[in-house]
CSV table of C-alpha atoms in Angstrom, one decimal:
chain,number,residue,atom,x,y,z
I,1186,MET,CA,-23.1,6.5,15.6
I,1187,SER,CA,-20.3,4.5,14.1
I,1188,LEU,CA,-21.3,0.9,13.5
I,1189,TYR,CA,-18.4,-0.6,15.4
I,1190,LYS,CA,-19.9,0.9,18.6
I,1191,SER,CA,-22.9,-1.4,18.3
I,1192,GLN,CA,-21.0,-4.6,17.2
I,1193,THR,CA,-18.7,-6.7,19.3
I,1194,LEU,CA,-16.0,-8.2,17.0
I,1195,LYS,CA,-14.0,-11.2,18.2
I,1196,ILE,CA,-10.7,-12.1,16.5
I,1197,TYR,CA,-8.8,-15.4,16.9
I,1198,ASN,CA,-5.4,-14.3,18.1
I,1199,SER,CA,-2.6,-16.7,17.2
I,1200,LEU,CA,-0.5,-15.4,20.0
I,1201,SER,CA,-3.0,-16.5,22.7
I,1202,GLY,CA,-4.7,-19.3,20.8
I,1203,GLU,CA,-8.1,-17.8,21.7
I,1204,LYS,CA,-10.8,-15.6,20.3
I,1205,GLU,CA,-10.5,-12.2,21.8
I,1206,THR,CA,-12.7,-9.1,21.8
I,1207,PHE,CA,-11.2,-6.6,19.4
I,1208,VAL,CA,-10.3,-3.3,21.0
I,1209,PRO,CA,-8.1,-1.1,18.9
I,1210,ILE,CA,-5.3,0.9,20.5
I,1211,ASN,CA,-6.8,4.1,19.3
I,1212,GLU,CA,-10.6,4.1,19.2
I,1213,GLY,CA,-12.1,4.2,15.7
I,1214,ASN,CA,-8.7,3.6,14.1
I,1215,VAL,CA,-7.1,0.3,13.1
I,1216,GLY,CA,-3.5,-0.3,12.0
I,1217,MET,CA,-3.1,-3.6,10.0
I,1218,TYR,CA,0.0,-5.0,8.4
I,1219,VAL,CA,0.0,-8.0,6.1
I,1220,CYS,CA,3.1,-9.7,4.7
I,1221,GLY,CA,3.0,-9.3,0.9
I,1222,PRO,CA,4.5,-11.4,-1.9
I,1223,THR,CA,8.1,-11.9,-2.9
I,1224,VAL,CA,7.9,-10.9,-6.6
I,1225,TYR,CA,10.1,-13.5,-8.3
I,1226,SER,CA,7.3,-15.5,-10.0
I,1227,ASN,CA,3.6,-15.4,-10.8
I,1228,VAL,CA,1.4,-15.1,-7.7
I,1229,HIS,CA,0.0,-18.5,-6.8
I,1230,LEU,CA,-3.5,-19.4,-5.9
I,1231,GLY,CA,-2.6,-20.0,-2.2
I,1232,ASN,CA,-1.3,-16.4,-2.0
I,1233,VAL,CA,-4.5,-15.2,-3.5
I,1234,ARG,CA,-6.6,-17.0,-0.9
I,1235,THR,CA,-4.4,-15.5,1.9
I,1236,PHE,CA,-4.7,-11.9,0.5
I,1237,MET,CA,-8.4,-12.4,-0.1
I,1238,SER,CA,-8.9,-13.3,3.6
I,1239,PHE,CA,-7.3,-10.0,4.6
I,1240,ASP,CA,-9.2,-8.1,1.9
I,1241,VAL,CA,-12.5,-9.3,3.4
I,1242,ILE,CA,-11.2,-8.4,6.9
I,1243,PHE,CA,-10.2,-4.9,5.6
I,1244,ARG,CA,-13.6,-4.5,3.9
I,1245,TYR,CA,-15.5,-5.5,7.1
I,1246,LEU,CA,-13.5,-3.2,9.3
I,1247,LEU,CA,-14.3,-0.4,6.8
I,1248,HIS,CA,-17.9,-1.4,6.9
I,1249,LEU,CA,-17.9,-1.1,10.7
I,1250,ASP,CA,-16.8,2.6,10.1
I,1251,TYR,CA,-13.3,2.1,11.4
I,1252,LYS,CA,-10.6,4.3,9.8
I,1253,VAL,CA,-8.1,1.6,8.6
I,1254,ARG,CA,-4.5,2.0,7.6
I,1255,TYR,CA,-3.8,-1.2,5.8
I,1256,VAL,CA,-0.1,-1.8,4.9
I,1257,ARG,CA,0.9,-4.7,2.7
I,1258,ASN,CA,4.5,-4.9,1.5
I,1259,ILE,CA,6.2,-5.9,-1.7
I,1260,THR,CA,9.4,-8.0,-1.1
I,1261,ASP,CA,11.6,-6.9,-4.0
I,1262,VAL,CA,14.9,-7.8,-2.3
I,1263,GLY,CA,14.9,-11.5,-3.0
I,1264,HIS,CA,15.4,-13.3,0.2
I,1265,ILE,CA,17.4,-16.5,0.2
I,1266,VAL,CA,16.1,-19.7,-1.4
I,1267,ASP,CA,14.3,-21.9,1.2
I,1268,ASP,CA,14.2,-18.9,3.6
I,1269,VAL,CA,17.5,-19.7,5.3
I,1270,ASP,CA,20.6,-17.7,5.7
I,1271,GLU,CA,22.7,-19.5,3.1
I,1272,GLY,CA,22.1,-20.2,-0.6
I,1273,GLU,CA,21.0,-18.1,-3.6
I,1274,ASP,CA,18.8,-15.1,-3.6
I,1275,LYS,CA,15.3,-15.9,-5.2
I,1276,ILE,CA,15.1,-12.8,-7.4
I,1277,ALA,CA,18.7,-12.9,-8.4
I,1278,LYS,CA,18.3,-16.6,-9.3
I,1279,LYS,CA,15.3,-15.8,-11.5
I,1280,ALA,CA,17.2,-12.9,-13.1
I,1281,ARG,CA,20.1,-15.2,-14.0
I,1282,LEU,CA,17.8,-17.9,-15.4
I,1283,GLU,CA,15.8,-15.4,-17.5
I,1284,GLN,CA,18.8,-13.2,-18.3
I,1285,LEU,CA,17.2,-10.1,-16.9
I,1286,GLU,CA,18.1,-7.3,-14.5
I,1287,PRO,CA,16.6,-8.2,-11.0
I,1288,MET,CA,14.4,-5.1,-11.1
I,1289,GLU,CA,13.0,-6.3,-14.5
I,1290,VAL,CA,12.0,-9.5,-12.7
I,1291,VAL,CA,10.5,-7.4,-9.8
I,1292,GLN,CA,8.5,-5.2,-12.2
I,1293,ARG,CA,7.2,-8.1,-14.3
I,1294,TYR,CA,5.8,-10.0,-11.3
I,1295,THR,CA,4.6,-7.0,-9.4
I,1296,VAL,CA,2.5,-6.1,-12.4
I,1297,ASP,CA,1.2,-9.7,-12.5
I,1298,PHE,CA,0.4,-9.5,-8.8
I,1299,HIS,CA,-1.6,-6.3,-9.2
I,1300,ASP,CA,-3.4,-7.6,-12.3
I,1301,ILE,CA,-4.6,-10.7,-10.6
I,1302,LEU,CA,-5.7,-8.9,-7.4
I,1303,ASN,CA,-7.6,-6.4,-9.5
I,1304,ALA,CA,-9.3,-9.2,-11.4
I,1305,PHE,CA,-10.4,-10.7,-8.1
I,1306,ASN,CA,-11.8,-7.3,-7.0
I,1307,PHE,CA,-9.4,-6.7,-4.1
I,1308,LEU,CA,-9.3,-3.2,-2.5
I,1309,PRO,CA,-5.8,-1.7,-2.7
I,1310,PRO,CA,-4.0,-1.4,0.6
I,1311,SER,CA,-3.5,2.1,2.1
I,1312,ILE,CA,0.2,1.8,1.7
I,1313,GLU,CA,2.2,-0.7,-0.3
I,1314,PRO,CA,5.9,-0.2,0.6
I,1315,THR,CA,8.8,-2.0,-1.0
I,1316,ALA,CA,11.8,-3.5,0.7
I,1317,THR,CA,14.3,-1.8,-1.6
I,1318,GLY,CA,12.7,1.5,-0.7
I,1319,HIS,CA,13.4,1.1,3.0
I,1320,ILE,CA,17.1,-0.1,3.1
I,1321,ILE,CA,18.0,2.9,5.3
I,1322,GLU,CA,15.2,2.1,7.8
I,1323,GLN,CA,16.4,-1.5,7.9
I,1324,ILE,CA,20.0,-0.5,8.6
I,1325,GLU,CA,18.7,1.8,11.5
I,1326,VAL,CA,16.8,-1.1,13.0
I,1327,ILE,CA,20.0,-3.3,12.9
I,1328,LYS,CA,22.0,-0.5,14.6
I,1329,ALA,CA,19.4,-0.3,17.4
I,1330,ILE,CA,19.5,-4.1,17.9
I,1331,ILE,CA,23.3,-4.1,18.0
I,1332,ASP,CA,23.2,-1.2,20.5
I,1333,LYS,CA,21.0,-3.3,22.8
I,1334,GLY,CA,23.6,-6.0,22.7
I,1335,ILE,CA,21.4,-8.5,20.9
I,1336,GLY,CA,22.9,-8.2,17.4
I,1337,TYR,CA,26.5,-8.9,16.5
I,1338,GLU,CA,28.7,-8.5,13.5
I,1339,ALA,CA,30.8,-11.3,12.0
I,1340,ASN,CA,32.8,-11.2,8.9
I,1341,GLY,CA,30.7,-8.4,7.4
I,1342,SER,CA,27.4,-10.0,8.2
I,1343,VAL,CA,25.1,-9.2,11.2
I,1344,TYR,CA,23.2,-11.8,13.2
I,1345,PHE,CA,20.5,-11.7,15.8
I,1346,ASP,CA,21.6,-13.4,19.0
I,1347,VAL,CA,18.6,-15.5,19.9
I,1348,VAL,CA,20.0,-16.9,23.1
I,1349,LYS,CA,20.9,-13.5,24.4
I,1350,PHE,CA,17.4,-12.2,23.5
I,1351,ASN,CA,15.8,-15.1,25.3
I,1352,GLU,CA,17.4,-14.2,28.6
I,1353,ASN,CA,14.8,-11.5,29.1
I,1354,HIS,CA,12.2,-12.4,26.4
I,1355,HIS,CA,10.6,-15.5,25.0
I,1356,TYR,CA,11.8,-16.4,21.5
I,1357,GLY,CA,9.1,-18.8,20.3
I,1358,VAL,CA,6.2,-17.1,22.0
I,1359,LEU,CA,4.0,-17.1,18.8
I,1360,SER,CA,4.8,-20.6,17.6
I,1361,GLY,CA,4.8,-22.3,21.0
I,1362,ARG,CA,8.5,-23.3,20.8
I,1363,ASN,CA,11.2,-22.9,23.4
I,1364,ILE,CA,14.9,-22.2,22.7
I,1365,GLU,CA,16.2,-25.2,24.6
I,1366,ASP,CA,14.3,-27.7,22.4
I,1367,MET,CA,15.3,-25.8,19.3
I,1368,LEU,CA,19.0,-25.8,20.2
I,1369,ALA,CA,18.9,-29.5,21.2
I,1370,ASN,CA,17.3,-30.5,17.9
I,1371,THR,CA,19.8,-28.5,15.7
I,1372,ARG,CA,23.1,-30.0,14.6
I,1373,ASP,CA,26.4,-28.4,15.7
I,1374,LEU,CA,27.7,-25.8,13.4
I,1375,ASP,CA,31.3,-27.3,13.4
I,1376,GLY,CA,32.8,-23.9,12.9
I,1377,GLN,CA,31.3,-23.7,9.4
I,1378,SER,CA,29.3,-20.6,10.1
I,1379,ASP,CA,29.8,-17.1,11.6
I,1380,LYS,CA,26.7,-17.6,13.8
I,1381,ARG,CA,27.2,-18.0,17.6
I,1382,ASN,CA,24.1,-20.3,17.8
I,1383,PRO,CA,22.4,-22.4,15.1
I,1384,GLN,CA,19.1,-20.5,15.7
I,1385,ASP,CA,20.5,-17.0,15.2
I,1386,PHE,CA,19.2,-15.4,12.0
I,1387,ALA,CA,20.7,-12.9,9.6
I,1388,LEU,CA,19.9,-9.2,10.0
I,1389,TRP,CA,22.4,-8.3,7.2
I,1390,LYS,CA,24.4,-10.5,4.9
I,1391,ARG,CA,27.7,-9.6,3.3
I,1392,ALA,CA,27.3,-10.0,-0.5
I,1393,GLU,CA,29.6,-12.3,-2.3
I,1394,PRO,CA,31.2,-10.9,-5.5
I,1395,GLN,CA,28.7,-12.5,-7.8
I,1396,HIS,CA,25.7,-11.2,-5.8
I,1397,ILE,CA,23.8,-8.7,-7.9
I,1398,MET,CA,21.5,-7.0,-5.3
I,1399,ARG,CA,23.7,-5.1,-2.8
I,1400,TRP,CA,23.7,-1.9,-0.8
I,1401,PRO,CA,26.4,-0.2,1.3
I,1402,SER,CA,26.2,-0.4,5.1
I,1403,PRO,CA,28.4,0.1,8.1
I,1404,TRP,CA,29.3,-3.6,8.0
I,1405,SER,CA,29.7,-4.4,4.3
I,1406,ASP,CA,28.2,-4.1,0.9
I,1407,GLY,CA,25.3,-6.5,1.3
I,1408,PHE,CA,21.6,-7.0,1.7
I,1409,PRO,CA,19.1,-7.2,4.6
I,1410,GLY,CA,17.8,-10.4,6.1
I,1411,TRP,CA,14.3,-11.4,5.0
I,1412,HIS,CA,12.7,-10.9,8.4
I,1413,LEU,CA,14.0,-7.4,8.8
I,1414,GLU,CA,11.9,-5.6,6.1
I,1415,CYS,CA,8.6,-6.2,7.8
I,1416,THR,CA,9.8,-4.9,11.1
I,1417,ALA,CA,11.2,-1.7,9.5
I,1418,MET,CA,8.1,-1.0,7.4
I,1419,SER,CA,5.4,-2.0,9.8
I,1420,THR,CA,6.8,0.3,12.6
I,1421,LYS,CA,7.5,3.1,10.1
I,1422,TYR,CA,3.9,3.3,9.0
I,1423,LEU,CA,2.0,1.9,12.0
I,1424,GLY,CA,4.2,2.7,15.0
I,1425,THR,CA,6.0,0.3,17.3
I,1426,HIS,CA,2.7,-0.9,18.7
I,1427,PHE,CA,-0.2,-1.6,16.3
I,1428,ASP,CA,-3.4,-3.6,16.2
I,1429,ILE,CA,-3.2,-6.5,13.6
I,1430,HIS,CA,-0.5,-8.3,11.8
I,1431,GLY,CA,-1.5,-11.0,9.3
I,1432,GLY,CA,-0.1,-13.5,6.8
I,1433,GLY,CA,-0.1,-17.1,5.8
I,1434,MET,CA,0.1,-19.9,8.3
I,1435,ASP,CA,3.5,-20.8,6.9
I,1436,LEU,CA,4.9,-17.5,8.0
I,1437,LYS,CA,4.2,-18.0,11.7
I,1438,PHE,CA,7.7,-19.6,12.2
I,1439,PRO,CA,10.3,-18.4,11.6
I,1440,HIS,CA,9.3,-15.1,9.9
I,1441,HIS,CA,6.7,-13.7,12.3
I,1442,GLU,CA,8.6,-15.1,15.3
I,1443,CYS,CA,11.7,-13.2,14.2
I,1444,GLU,CA,9.7,-10.1,13.6
I,1445,ILE,CA,8.4,-10.2,17.2
I,1446,ALA,CA,12.0,-10.7,18.5
I,1447,GLN,CA,13.4,-7.8,16.4
I,1448,ASN,CA,10.7,-5.5,17.6
I,1449,GLU,CA,11.0,-6.4,21.2
I,1450,ALA,CA,14.7,-6.1,21.0
I,1451,CYS,CA,14.4,-2.5,19.9
I,1452,THR,CA,11.4,-1.4,22.0
I,1453,GLY,CA,11.2,-3.8,25.0
I,1454,HIS,CA,7.5,-4.4,24.3
I,1455,THR,CA,5.3,-6.6,22.2
I,1456,PRO,CA,4.7,-5.0,18.7
I,1457,VAL,CA,1.2,-6.4,17.8
I,1458,ASN,CA,-2.0,-7.0,19.7
I,1459,TYR,CA,-3.6,-9.5,17.3
I,1460,TRP,CA,-1.7,-11.9,15.2
I,1461,MET,CA,-3.8,-13.5,12.4
I,1462,HIS,CA,-2.9,-16.4,10.1
I,1463,ALA,CA,-4.8,-17.7,7.1
I,1464,ASN,CA,-4.6,-21.4,6.3
I,1465,MET,CA,-3.4,-23.2,3.1
I,1466,LEU,CA,-5.2,-24.2,-0.1
I,1467,THR,CA,-4.8,-27.7,-1.5
I,1468,LEU,CA,-5.6,-28.9,-5.0
I,1469,ASN,CA,-7.5,-32.2,-5.4
I,1470,GLY,CA,-6.6,-33.2,-1.8
I,1471,LYS,CA,-2.8,-32.6,-2.2
I,1472,LYS,CA,-0.5,-29.8,-1.5
I,1473,MET,CA,0.0,-27.4,-4.5
I,1474,ALA,CA,3.5,-27.4,-5.8
I,1475,LYS,CA,5.1,-26.5,-9.1
I,1476,SER,CA,7.7,-29.3,-8.7
I,1477,THR,CA,5.0,-32.0,-8.7
I,1478,GLY,CA,2.8,-30.4,-11.4
I,1479,ASN,CA,-0.1,-30.2,-8.9
I,1480,ASN,CA,-0.4,-26.5,-9.4
I,1481,ILE,CA,-2.8,-24.0,-11.0
I,1482,LEU,CA,-2.3,-20.3,-11.4
I,1483,PRO,CA,-5.2,-17.8,-10.7
I,1484,GLY,CA,-5.2,-16.6,-14.3
I,1485,GLU,CA,-5.6,-20.2,-15.5
I,1486,ILE,CA,-8.9,-20.4,-13.7
I,1487,LEU,CA,-10.2,-17.4,-15.6
I,1488,THR,CA,-9.0,-18.6,-19.0
I,1489,GLY,CA,-9.8,-22.3,-18.5
I,1490,ASP,CA,-6.3,-23.1,-19.8
I,1491,ASN,CA,-5.3,-25.8,-17.3
I,1492,ALA,CA,-5.4,-29.5,-16.8
I,1493,PHE,CA,-7.6,-29.5,-13.7
I,1494,LEU,CA,-10.8,-27.7,-14.6
I,1495,SER,CA,-13.5,-28.6,-17.1
I,1496,LYS,CA,-14.1,-25.0,-18.1
I,1497,ALA,CA,-13.2,-21.4,-17.3
I,1498,PHE,CA,-14.7,-19.7,-14.2
I,1499,SER,CA,-15.1,-16.0,-13.4
I,1500,ALA,CA,-13.1,-14.3,-10.7
I,1501,SER,CA,-16.3,-13.8,-8.6
I,1502,VAL,CA,-17.1,-17.5,-8.7
I,1503,ALA,CA,-13.6,-18.3,-7.6
I,1504,ARG,CA,-13.8,-15.7,-4.9
I,1505,PHE,CA,-17.2,-17.0,-3.8
I,1506,PHE,CA,-15.7,-20.5,-3.6
I,1507,MET,CA,-12.9,-19.4,-1.4
I,1508,LEU,CA,-15.1,-17.5,1.0
I,1509,GLN,CA,-17.2,-20.6,1.6
I,1510,ALA,CA,-14.5,-21.8,3.9
I,1511,HIS,CA,-13.3,-20.0,7.1
I,1512,TYR,CA,-9.9,-18.3,6.6
I,1513,ARG,CA,-8.3,-20.5,9.3
I,1514,SER,CA,-9.5,-23.8,7.6
I,1515,ILE,CA,-7.7,-25.7,5.0
I,1516,LEU,CA,-9.6,-25.5,1.7
I,1517,ASP,CA,-9.4,-28.0,-1.1
I,1518,PHE,CA,-9.8,-26.7,-4.7
I,1519,SER,CA,-11.2,-29.0,-7.3
I,1520,ASP,CA,-13.4,-28.9,-10.4
I,1521,GLU,CA,-16.4,-30.4,-8.6
I,1522,ALA,CA,-16.1,-27.9,-5.7
I,1523,ILE,CA,-15.9,-24.8,-7.9
I,1524,ILE,CA,-18.8,-26.1,-10.2
I,1525,ALA,CA,-20.9,-26.4,-7.0
I,1526,ALA,CA,-19.8,-22.9,-6.0
I,1527,GLU,CA,-20.8,-21.5,-9.4
I,1528,LYS,CA,-24.3,-22.8,-8.9
I,1529,GLY,CA,-24.6,-21.1,-5.5
I,1530,TYR,CA,-23.1,-17.9,-6.8
I,1531,LYS,CA,-25.6,-17.7,-9.7
I,1532,ARG,CA,-28.5,-18.4,-7.3
I,1533,LEU,CA,-27.3,-15.5,-5.1
I,1534,MET,CA,-26.9,-13.1,-8.1
I,1535,GLU,CA,-30.3,-14.1,-9.5
I,1536,ALA,CA,-31.8,-13.3,-6.1
I,1537,MET,CA,-30.0,-9.9,-6.0
I,1538,GLU,CA,-31.5,-9.1,-9.4
I,1539,SER,CA,-35.0,-10.2,-8.3
I,1540,LEU,CA,-34.6,-8.1,-5.1
I,1541,LYS,CA,-34.7,-4.9,-7.3
I,1542,GLU,CA,-38.3,-5.8,-8.4
I,1543,ILE,CA,-39.7,-6.4,-4.9
I,1544,THR,CA,-42.2,-3.8,-3.8
I,1545,ALA,CA,-43.1,-2.7,-0.3
I,1546,ASN,CA,-46.3,-3.8,1.5
I,1547,ALA,CA,-48.2,-2.2,4.4
I,1548,THR,CA,-46.9,-4.8,6.9
I,1549,SER,CA,-43.9,-7.1,7.4
I,1550,SER,CA,-44.2,-10.8,8.0
I,1551,ILE,CA,-40.4,-11.4,8.2
I,1552,ASP,CA,-38.3,-10.4,11.2
I,1553,ILE,CA,-35.6,-8.5,9.2
I,1554,ALA,CA,-33.9,-7.0,12.3
I,1555,THR,CA,-33.1,-10.4,13.8
I,1556,TRP,CA,-31.8,-11.8,10.5
I,1557,LYS,CA,-29.7,-8.6,9.9
I,1558,GLN,CA,-28.0,-9.1,13.3
I,1559,LEU,CA,-27.3,-12.7,12.5
I,1560,CYS,CA,-25.3,-11.5,9.5
I,1561,TYR,CA,-23.3,-9.2,11.7
I,1562,ASP,CA,-22.9,-12.0,14.3
I,1563,SER,CA,-21.3,-14.3,11.7
I,1564,MET,CA,-18.6,-11.7,10.7
I,1565,ASN,CA,-18.2,-10.6,14.4
I,1566,ASP,CA,-17.2,-14.3,15.1
I,1567,ASP,CA,-13.7,-14.1,13.7
I,1568,PHE,CA,-14.8,-13.1,10.2
I,1569,ASN,CA,-16.8,-16.3,9.6
I,1570,THR,CA,-17.6,-15.9,5.9
I,1571,PRO,CA,-19.2,-19.4,5.5
I,1572,ILE,CA,-21.8,-18.6,8.2
I,1573,LEU,CA,-22.4,-15.2,6.6
I,1574,ILE,CA,-23.0,-16.9,3.3
I,1575,ALA,CA,-25.5,-19.2,4.9
I,1576,GLN,CA,-27.4,-16.2,6.3
I,1577,LEU,CA,-27.3,-14.6,2.9
I,1578,PHE,CA,-28.9,-17.7,1.4
I,1579,GLU,CA,-31.6,-17.3,4.1
I,1580,GLY,CA,-32.0,-13.9,2.5
I,1581,VAL,CA,-32.3,-15.5,-0.9
I,1582,ARG,CA,-35.1,-17.6,0.6
I,1583,PHE,CA,-36.8,-14.4,1.8
I,1584,ILE,CA,-36.5,-12.9,-1.7
I,1585,ASN,CA,-38.2,-15.9,-3.3
I,1586,LEU,CA,-41.0,-15.8,-0.8
I,1587,LEU,CA,-41.5,-12.1,-1.3
I,1588,LYS,CA,-41.4,-12.6,-5.1
I,1589,ASP,CA,-44.1,-15.3,-4.8
I,1590,GLU,CA,-46.1,-13.0,-2.5
I,1591,LYS,CA,-46.0,-15.5,0.3
I,1592,GLU,CA,-44.3,-13.0,2.6
I,1593,THR,CA,-44.4,-9.2,2.8
I,1594,LEU,CA,-42.1,-6.3,4.0
I,1595,ASN,CA,-43.1,-2.8,4.8
I,1596,ALA,CA,-41.1,0.0,3.2
I,1597,ALA,CA,-38.6,0.5,6.1
I,1598,ASP,CA,-37.9,-3.3,6.4
I,1599,LEU,CA,-37.5,-3.6,2.6
I,1600,LYS,CA,-35.0,-0.8,2.6
I,1601,SER,CA,-33.1,-2.3,5.5
I,1602,PHE,CA,-33.2,-5.8,3.9
I,1603,THR,CA,-32.0,-4.5,0.6
I,1604,THR,CA,-29.2,-2.4,2.1
I,1605,THR,CA,-28.0,-5.2,4.2
I,1606,MET,CA,-27.9,-7.8,1.4
I,1607,GLN,CA,-26.1,-5.4,-0.9
I,1608,ALA,CA,-23.6,-4.4,1.8
I,1609,PHE,CA,-22.6,-7.9,2.7
I,1610,VAL,CA,-22.7,-9.4,-0.9
I,1611,PHE,CA,-20.9,-6.6,-2.7
I,1612,ASP,CA,-19.1,-4.4,-0.1
I,1613,VAL,CA,-17.9,-7.0,2.5
I,1614,LEU,CA,-17.5,-10.2,0.5
I,1615,GLY,CA,-16.4,-8.2,-2.6
I,1616,LEU,CA,-18.5,-10.2,-5.1
I,1617,GLU,CA,-19.4,-8.7,-8.4
I,1618,GLU,CA,-22.2,-9.4,-10.8
I,1619,GLU,CA,-20.9,-11.2,-13.9
I,1620,LYS,CA,-20.7,-8.8,-16.8
I,1621,THR,CA,-23.1,-9.6,-19.6
I,1622,ASN,CA,-22.0,-9.3,-23.2
I,1623,GLY,CA,-23.7,-9.3,-26.6
I,1624,ASN,CA,-23.8,-13.0,-26.9
I,1625,THR,CA,-25.5,-13.4,-23.5
I,1626,GLU,CA,-28.1,-10.8,-24.5
I,1627,LYS,CA,-28.8,-12.8,-27.7
I,1628,LEU,CA,-29.2,-16.0,-25.7
I,1629,GLU,CA,-31.7,-14.3,-23.5
I,1630,GLY,CA,-33.6,-13.1,-26.5
I,1631,VAL,CA,-33.8,-16.6,-28.0
I,1632,VAL,CA,-34.9,-18.2,-24.7
I,1633,ASN,CA,-37.6,-15.5,-24.2
I,1634,MET,CA,-38.8,-16.2,-27.8
I,1635,LEU,CA,-39.0,-19.9,-26.9
I,1636,ILE,CA,-40.9,-19.1,-23.7
I,1637,ASP,CA,-43.4,-17.1,-25.8
I,1638,MET,CA,-43.8,-20.1,-28.2
I,1639,ARG,CA,-44.3,-22.4,-25.2
I,1640,LYS,CA,-47.0,-20.1,-23.8
I,1641,GLN,CA,-48.8,-20.0,-27.2
I,1642,ALA,CA,-48.6,-23.8,-27.4
I,1643,ARG,CA,-50.2,-24.1,-23.9
I,1644,ASP,CA,-52.9,-21.5,-24.8
I,1645,ASP,CA,-53.6,-23.7,-27.9
I,1646,LYS,CA,-53.7,-26.8,-25.6
I,1647,ASN,CA,-50.7,-28.2,-27.6
I,1648,PHE,CA,-49.2,-29.6,-24.5
I,1649,ALA,CA,-46.9,-32.0,-26.4
I,1650,LEU,CA,-45.1,-29.0,-28.0
I,1651,SER,CA,-45.1,-27.1,-24.7
I,1652,ASP,CA,-43.4,-30.0,-22.9
I,1653,GLN,CA,-41.0,-30.5,-25.7
I,1654,ILE,CA,-39.7,-26.9,-25.6
I,1655,ARG,CA,-39.4,-27.1,-21.8
I,1656,ASP,CA,-37.6,-30.5,-21.8
I,1657,GLN,CA,-35.1,-29.4,-24.6
I,1658,LEU,CA,-34.3,-26.2,-22.7
I,1659,ILE,CA,-33.7,-28.3,-19.5
I,1660,ALA,CA,-31.3,-30.5,-21.5
I,1661,LEU,CA,-29.4,-27.4,-22.4
I,1662,GLY,CA,-29.1,-26.4,-18.8
I,1663,ILE,CA,-31.9,-23.8,-18.9
I,1664,GLN,CA,-34.4,-24.1,-16.1
I,1665,LEU,CA,-37.9,-22.6,-16.6
I,1666,LYS,CA,-39.9,-21.4,-13.6
I,1667,ASP,CA,-43.6,-20.6,-14.0
I,1668,GLY,CA,-45.0,-17.9,-11.7
I,1669,LYS,CA,-47.9,-15.5,-11.3
I,1670,GLU,CA,-46.1,-12.8,-13.3
I,1671,GLY,CA,-45.1,-15.2,-16.1
I,1672,THR,CA,-42.2,-17.5,-16.8
I,1673,SER,CA,-38.7,-16.8,-15.9
I,1674,PHE,CA,-35.5,-18.8,-16.6
I,1675,SER,CA,-32.1,-19.5,-15.0
I,1676,ILE,CA,-29.0,-21.0,-16.6
I,1677,GLN,CA,-27.7,-23.9,-14.5
């Protein structure tokens, strides 16, 4: 029996503002679309957190035995600076500043995006479509909206008529806005725009002579509006009605609001059952921004080449740190926080290594079945990774008790416990054991030699030397632990 049949998953739906039981449109199958990056610069850490949230969601749905089609787009048509309908195209601006072709900019930063996500152990999406690869589909969506009387052409550009749409639909349903308030709080256009209403948004923009990225259309040589690509690509690969649409909290309005409007204008029905939004990442209590210098790139965490951290950290430590907060919570990144996360991560990995050495007993003194369901309950509660991590550390406690022979597990329970720990640590959370290198092996050899010298000193009743070895190792961050099977060590 598929796992999803025995588990009740609840998802917080931004559309209703409530946790709802997840019921896919087609049993056993999930269609999920997540807004990807605009590739005009290096992917920033906030993006990584958002995509990591949906990577874990993807992983858990797969773990539950769903067949998932996960679509995450690449925006390689640079939408307008500040995400409004006037101004300079982001990719074209970067191309001009760096004296490159726009597609060189796109290629450079798409490669960077993939390199970073690979380093952080992301699963690739099922489909990764590009905006430039779907210009024809976007033009067809515009034609459909015009045919419905909700889109209009003006001076070679095409706009979505928000007021007309709102006559039979609710523009603002996702963000809780209403059109009357939006219009009242917007300055008059004074005839300086082709738009009928200030809230109307571009479906197609006529390209000025200096605009590099342009395509032919029935209205002009130009380029599609930013919101349009996700409507065209999500419906092409997932249909006009699919299960999950995700992205950062900052995309809720206007981007996702406009997507809903475009879809409903074409089909007459809501496009998505569950809207999911991941919250922001701050740095030392402040918003991350290149302009203020309060910014760190994901790769700079791995190299330690930055002004904020005391040393380099592995991708798995950074991943573990991010998953200690719920995806809908604001998370603050700091040196102190990631150092603490590293200690927790190492404890978890040491326990996973010790688990391999645990042997079965005739009886069980730990209720593994209840603990296992608590792990599932945490993820079933809107993918609550911090609660899952707390349950995994309860598993770490079990491992230490089993190792010290204070608790026992029979063969069936040990197999269930081991499988569950491995599934949630590695498959669902996507953590990896840090790779050891030659220097690490040499360090272990030296420490083990000192442990042998300490044992000999104790056997010779030379307790002063024994304590000196122990204390000097502690000073170097190496903690010794004496047990029935000898002395082990951990690096703090």
